[in-house]
mmCIF file with all atom_site columns, C-alpha atoms in Angstrom:
data_model
loop_
_atom_site.group_PDB
_atom_site.id
_atom_site.type_symbol
_atom_site.label_atom_id
_atom_site.label_alt_id
_atom_site.label_comp_id
_atom_site.label_asym_id
_atom_site.label_entity_id
_atom_site.label_seq_id
_atom_site.pdbx_PDB_ins_code
_atom_site.Cartn_x
_atom_site.Cartn_y
_atom_site.Cartn_z
_atom_site.occupancy
_atom_site.B_iso_or_equiv
_atom_site.pdbx_formal_charge
_atom_site.auth_seq_id
_atom_site.auth_comp_id
_atom_site.auth_asym_id
_atom_site.auth_atom_id
_atom_site.pdbx_PDB_model_num
ATOM 1  C CA . MET A 1 1  ? 152.452 69.892  -19.726 1.00 50.00 ? 1  MET A CA 1
ATOM 2  C CA . ALA A 1 2  ? 150.918 66.965  -22.262 1.00 54.00 ? 2  ALA A CA 1
ATOM 3  C CA . LEU A 1 3  ? 150.971 63.113  -21.547 1.00 55.00 ? 3  LEU A CA 1
ATOM 4  C CA . ARG A 1 4  ? 149.509 60.167  -23.047 1.00 55.00 ? 4  ARG A CA 1
ATOM 5  C CA . SER A 1 5  ? 146.997 57.895  -21.845 1.00 55.00 ? 5  SER A CA 1
ATOM 6  C CA . SER A 1 6  ? 146.555 54.394  -22.335 1.00 58.00 ? 6  SER A CA 1
ATOM 7  C CA . HIS A 1 7  ? 145.093 55.247  -25.915 1.00 58.00 ? 7  HIS A CA 1
ATOM 8  C CA . GLY A 1 8  ? 148.110 56.983  -27.047 1.00 61.00 ? 8  GLY A CA 1
ATOM 9  C CA . GLU A 1 9  ? 145.352 60.211  -26.784 1.00 58.00 ? 9  GLU A CA 1
ATOM 10 C CA . ARG A 1 10 ? 146.822 63.686  -24.781 1.00 59.00 ? 10 ARG A CA 1
ATOM 11 C CA . GLU A 1 11 ? 145.924 64.819  -21.984 1.00 57.00 ? 11 GLU A CA 1
ATOM 12 C CA . HIS A 1 12 ? 146.889 68.152  -20.882 1.00 54.00 ? 12 HIS A CA 1
ATOM 13 C CA . ASN A 1 13 ? 147.971 68.470  -16.756 1.00 54.00 ? 13 ASN A CA 1
ATOM 14 C CA . HIS A 1 14 ? 146.430 71.844  -15.579 1.00 51.00 ? 14 HIS A CA 1
ATOM 15 C CA . ARG A 1 15 ? 148.141 72.742  -12.702 1.00 53.00 ? 15 ARG A CA 1
ATOM 16 C CA . THR A 1 16 ? 149.243 76.078  -12.313 1.00 49.00 ? 16 THR A CA 1
ATOM 17 C CA . ARG A 1 17 ? 151.891 77.754  -10.108 1.00 51.00 ? 17 ARG A CA 1
ATOM 18 C CA . GLN A 1 18 ? 151.358 79.405  -7.396  1.00 51.00 ? 18 GLN A CA 1
ATOM 19 C CA . GLY A 1 19 ? 150.296 83.013  -8.403  1.00 49.00 ? 19 GLY A CA 1
ATOM 20 C CA . ALA A 1 20 ? 150.678 82.089  -12.123 1.00 50.00 ? 20 ALA A CA 1
ATOM 21 C CA . SER A 1 21 ? 146.800 82.248  -12.257 1.00 50.00 ? 21 SER A CA 1
ATOM 22 C CA . ASN A 1 22 ? 145.189 84.788  -13.643 1.00 56.00 ? 22 ASN A CA 1
ATOM 23 C CA . HIS A 1 23 ? 142.134 85.102  -12.144 1.00 57.00 ? 23 HIS A CA 1
ATOM 24 C CA . GLY A 1 24 ? 144.087 85.781  -7.657  1.00 59.00 ? 24 GLY A CA 1
ATOM 25 C CA . GLY A 1 25 ? 147.374 84.283  -7.098  1.00 59.00 ? 25 GLY A CA 1
ATOM 26 C CA . ARG A 1 26 ? 149.007 87.756  -6.453  1.00 60.00 ? 26 ARG A CA 1
ATOM 27 C CA . ALA A 1 27 ? 146.610 90.161  -6.403  1.00 58.00 ? 27 ALA A CA 1
ATOM 28 C CA . MET A 1 28 ? 144.371 89.132  -4.186  1.00 59.00 ? 28 MET A CA 1
ATOM 29 C CA . ALA A 1 29 ? 147.346 89.280  -1.831  1.00 60.00 ? 29 ALA A CA 1
ATOM 30 C CA . GLU A 1 30 ? 147.806 92.646  -2.594  1.00 65.00 ? 30 GLU A CA 1
ATOM 31 C CA . LYS A 1 31 ? 144.216 93.118  -1.362  1.00 72.00 ? 31 LYS A CA 1
ATOM 32 C CA . LYS A 1 32 ? 144.296 92.170  1.845   1.00 81.00 ? 32 LYS A CA 1
ATOM 33 C CA . ASN A 1 33 ? 146.899 94.442  2.203   1.00 85.00 ? 33 ASN A CA 1
ATOM 34 C CA . ALA A 1 34 ? 144.696 97.321  0.545   1.00 88.00 ? 34 ALA A CA 1
ATOM 35 C CA . PRO A 1 35 ? 143.749 100.552 3.242   1.00 90.00 ? 35 PRO A CA 1
ATOM 36 C CA . LYS A 1 36 ? 139.947 100.469 3.435   1.00 92.00 ? 36 LYS A CA 1
ATOM 37 C CA . ARG A 1 37 ? 138.426 102.695 1.100   1.00 95.00 ? 37 ARG A CA 1
ATOM 38 C CA . MET A 1 38 ? 135.976 105.718 2.466   1.00 97.00 ? 38 MET A CA 1
ATOM 39 C CA . THR A 1 39 ? 132.551 104.675 2.890   1.00 97.00 ? 39 THR A CA 1
ATOM 40 C CA . LYS A 1 40 ? 130.063 107.483 0.656   1.00 96.00 ? 40 LYS A CA 1
ATOM 41 C CA . ALA A 1 41 ? 129.317 108.689 4.187   1.00 97.00 ? 41 ALA A CA 1
ATOM 42 C CA . GLN A 1 42 ? 132.769 109.274 5.333   1.00 98.00 ? 42 GLN A CA 1
ATOM 43 C CA . VAL A 1 43 ? 133.565 110.774 1.510   1.00 97.00 ? 43 VAL A CA 1
ATOM 44 C CA . VAL A 1 44 ? 130.355 113.376 1.992   1.00 98.00 ? 44 VAL A CA 1
ATOM 45 C CA . ALA A 1 45 ? 131.805 114.621 5.673   1.00 98.00 ? 45 ALA A CA 1
ATOM 46 C CA . GLU A 1 46 ? 134.996 115.206 4.495   1.00 98.00 ? 46 GLU A CA 1
ATOM 47 C CA . LEU A 1 47 ? 133.872 117.291 1.831   1.00 98.00 ? 47 LEU A CA 1
ATOM 48 C CA . ALA A 1 48 ? 131.228 119.068 3.980   1.00 98.00 ? 48 ALA A CA 1
ATOM 49 C CA . GLU A 1 49 ? 134.346 120.222 6.258   1.00 98.00 ? 49 GLU A CA 1
ATOM 50 C CA . THR A 1 50 ? 136.600 121.198 4.235   1.00 98.00 ? 50 THR A CA 1
ATOM 51 C CA . ALA A 1 51 ? 134.719 123.111 1.684   1.00 98.00 ? 51 ALA A CA 1
ATOM 52 C CA . GLN A 1 52 ? 132.842 124.698 4.895   1.00 98.00 ? 52 GLN A CA 1
ATOM 53 C CA . ILE A 1 53 ? 129.411 123.548 3.068   1.00 98.00 ? 53 ILE A CA 1
ATOM 54 C CA . ASP A 1 54 ? 126.186 120.948 4.641   1.00 98.00 ? 54 ASP A CA 1
ATOM 55 C CA . LYS A 1 55 ? 125.864 117.238 4.291   1.00 98.00 ? 55 LYS A CA 1
ATOM 56 C CA . LYS A 1 56 ? 122.829 117.889 2.374   1.00 98.00 ? 56 LYS A CA 1
ATOM 57 C CA . ALA A 1 57 ? 124.705 119.970 -0.483  1.00 98.00 ? 57 ALA A CA 1
ATOM 58 C CA . VAL A 1 58 ? 127.663 117.712 -0.856  1.00 98.00 ? 58 VAL A CA 1
ATOM 59 C CA . ASN A 1 59 ? 124.918 114.687 -1.206  1.00 98.00 ? 59 ASN A CA 1
ATOM 60 C CA . ALA A 1 60 ? 123.671 116.577 -4.085  1.00 98.00 ? 60 ALA A CA 1
ATOM 61 C CA . VAL A 1 61 ? 126.446 117.744 -6.494  1.00 98.00 ? 61 VAL A CA 1
ATOM 62 C CA . LEU A 1 62 ? 127.623 113.880 -6.148  1.00 97.00 ? 62 LEU A CA 1
ATOM 63 C CA . SER A 1 63 ? 124.313 113.082 -7.130  1.00 97.00 ? 63 SER A CA 1
ATOM 64 C CA . GLY A 1 64 ? 124.562 115.167 -9.738  1.00 98.00 ? 64 GLY A CA 1
ATOM 65 C CA . LEU A 1 65 ? 128.432 114.266 -10.612 1.00 97.00 ? 65 LEU A CA 1
ATOM 66 C CA . ALA A 1 66 ? 126.644 110.506 -10.743 1.00 96.00 ? 66 ALA A CA 1
ATOM 67 C CA . ASP A 1 67 ? 124.359 111.654 -13.346 1.00 98.00 ? 67 ASP A CA 1
ATOM 68 C CA . ILE A 1 68 ? 126.908 113.007 -15.829 1.00 98.00 ? 68 ILE A CA 1
ATOM 69 C CA . VAL A 1 69 ? 128.870 110.764 -15.227 1.00 97.00 ? 69 VAL A CA 1
ATOM 70 C CA . ASN A 1 70 ? 126.553 107.881 -15.985 1.00 97.00 ? 70 ASN A CA 1
ATOM 71 C CA . ARG A 1 71 ? 125.407 110.296 -18.750 1.00 97.00 ? 71 ARG A CA 1
ATOM 72 C CA . GLU A 1 72 ? 128.415 110.664 -20.844 1.00 97.00 ? 72 GLU A CA 1
ATOM 73 C CA . LEU A 1 73 ? 130.025 107.376 -20.326 1.00 95.00 ? 73 LEU A CA 1
ATOM 74 C CA . GLY A 1 74 ? 127.074 105.182 -20.629 1.00 84.00 ? 74 GLY A CA 1
#
């Protein structure tokens, strides 16, 4: 909303509606309700159990995968 100052210049009212901004609002509320993410250790443990291999091997695979992703996606 534009307002006029005492000098006739336009002033803008920068108030935003709740949830209307693109730096918080509704997106922040959704993050609060999101499930907790797994830690790297939890991912390694689950993959090791599922694939029936030791955690050291899973760590090597994940490290190699990260290297490939970094190289290819830069």
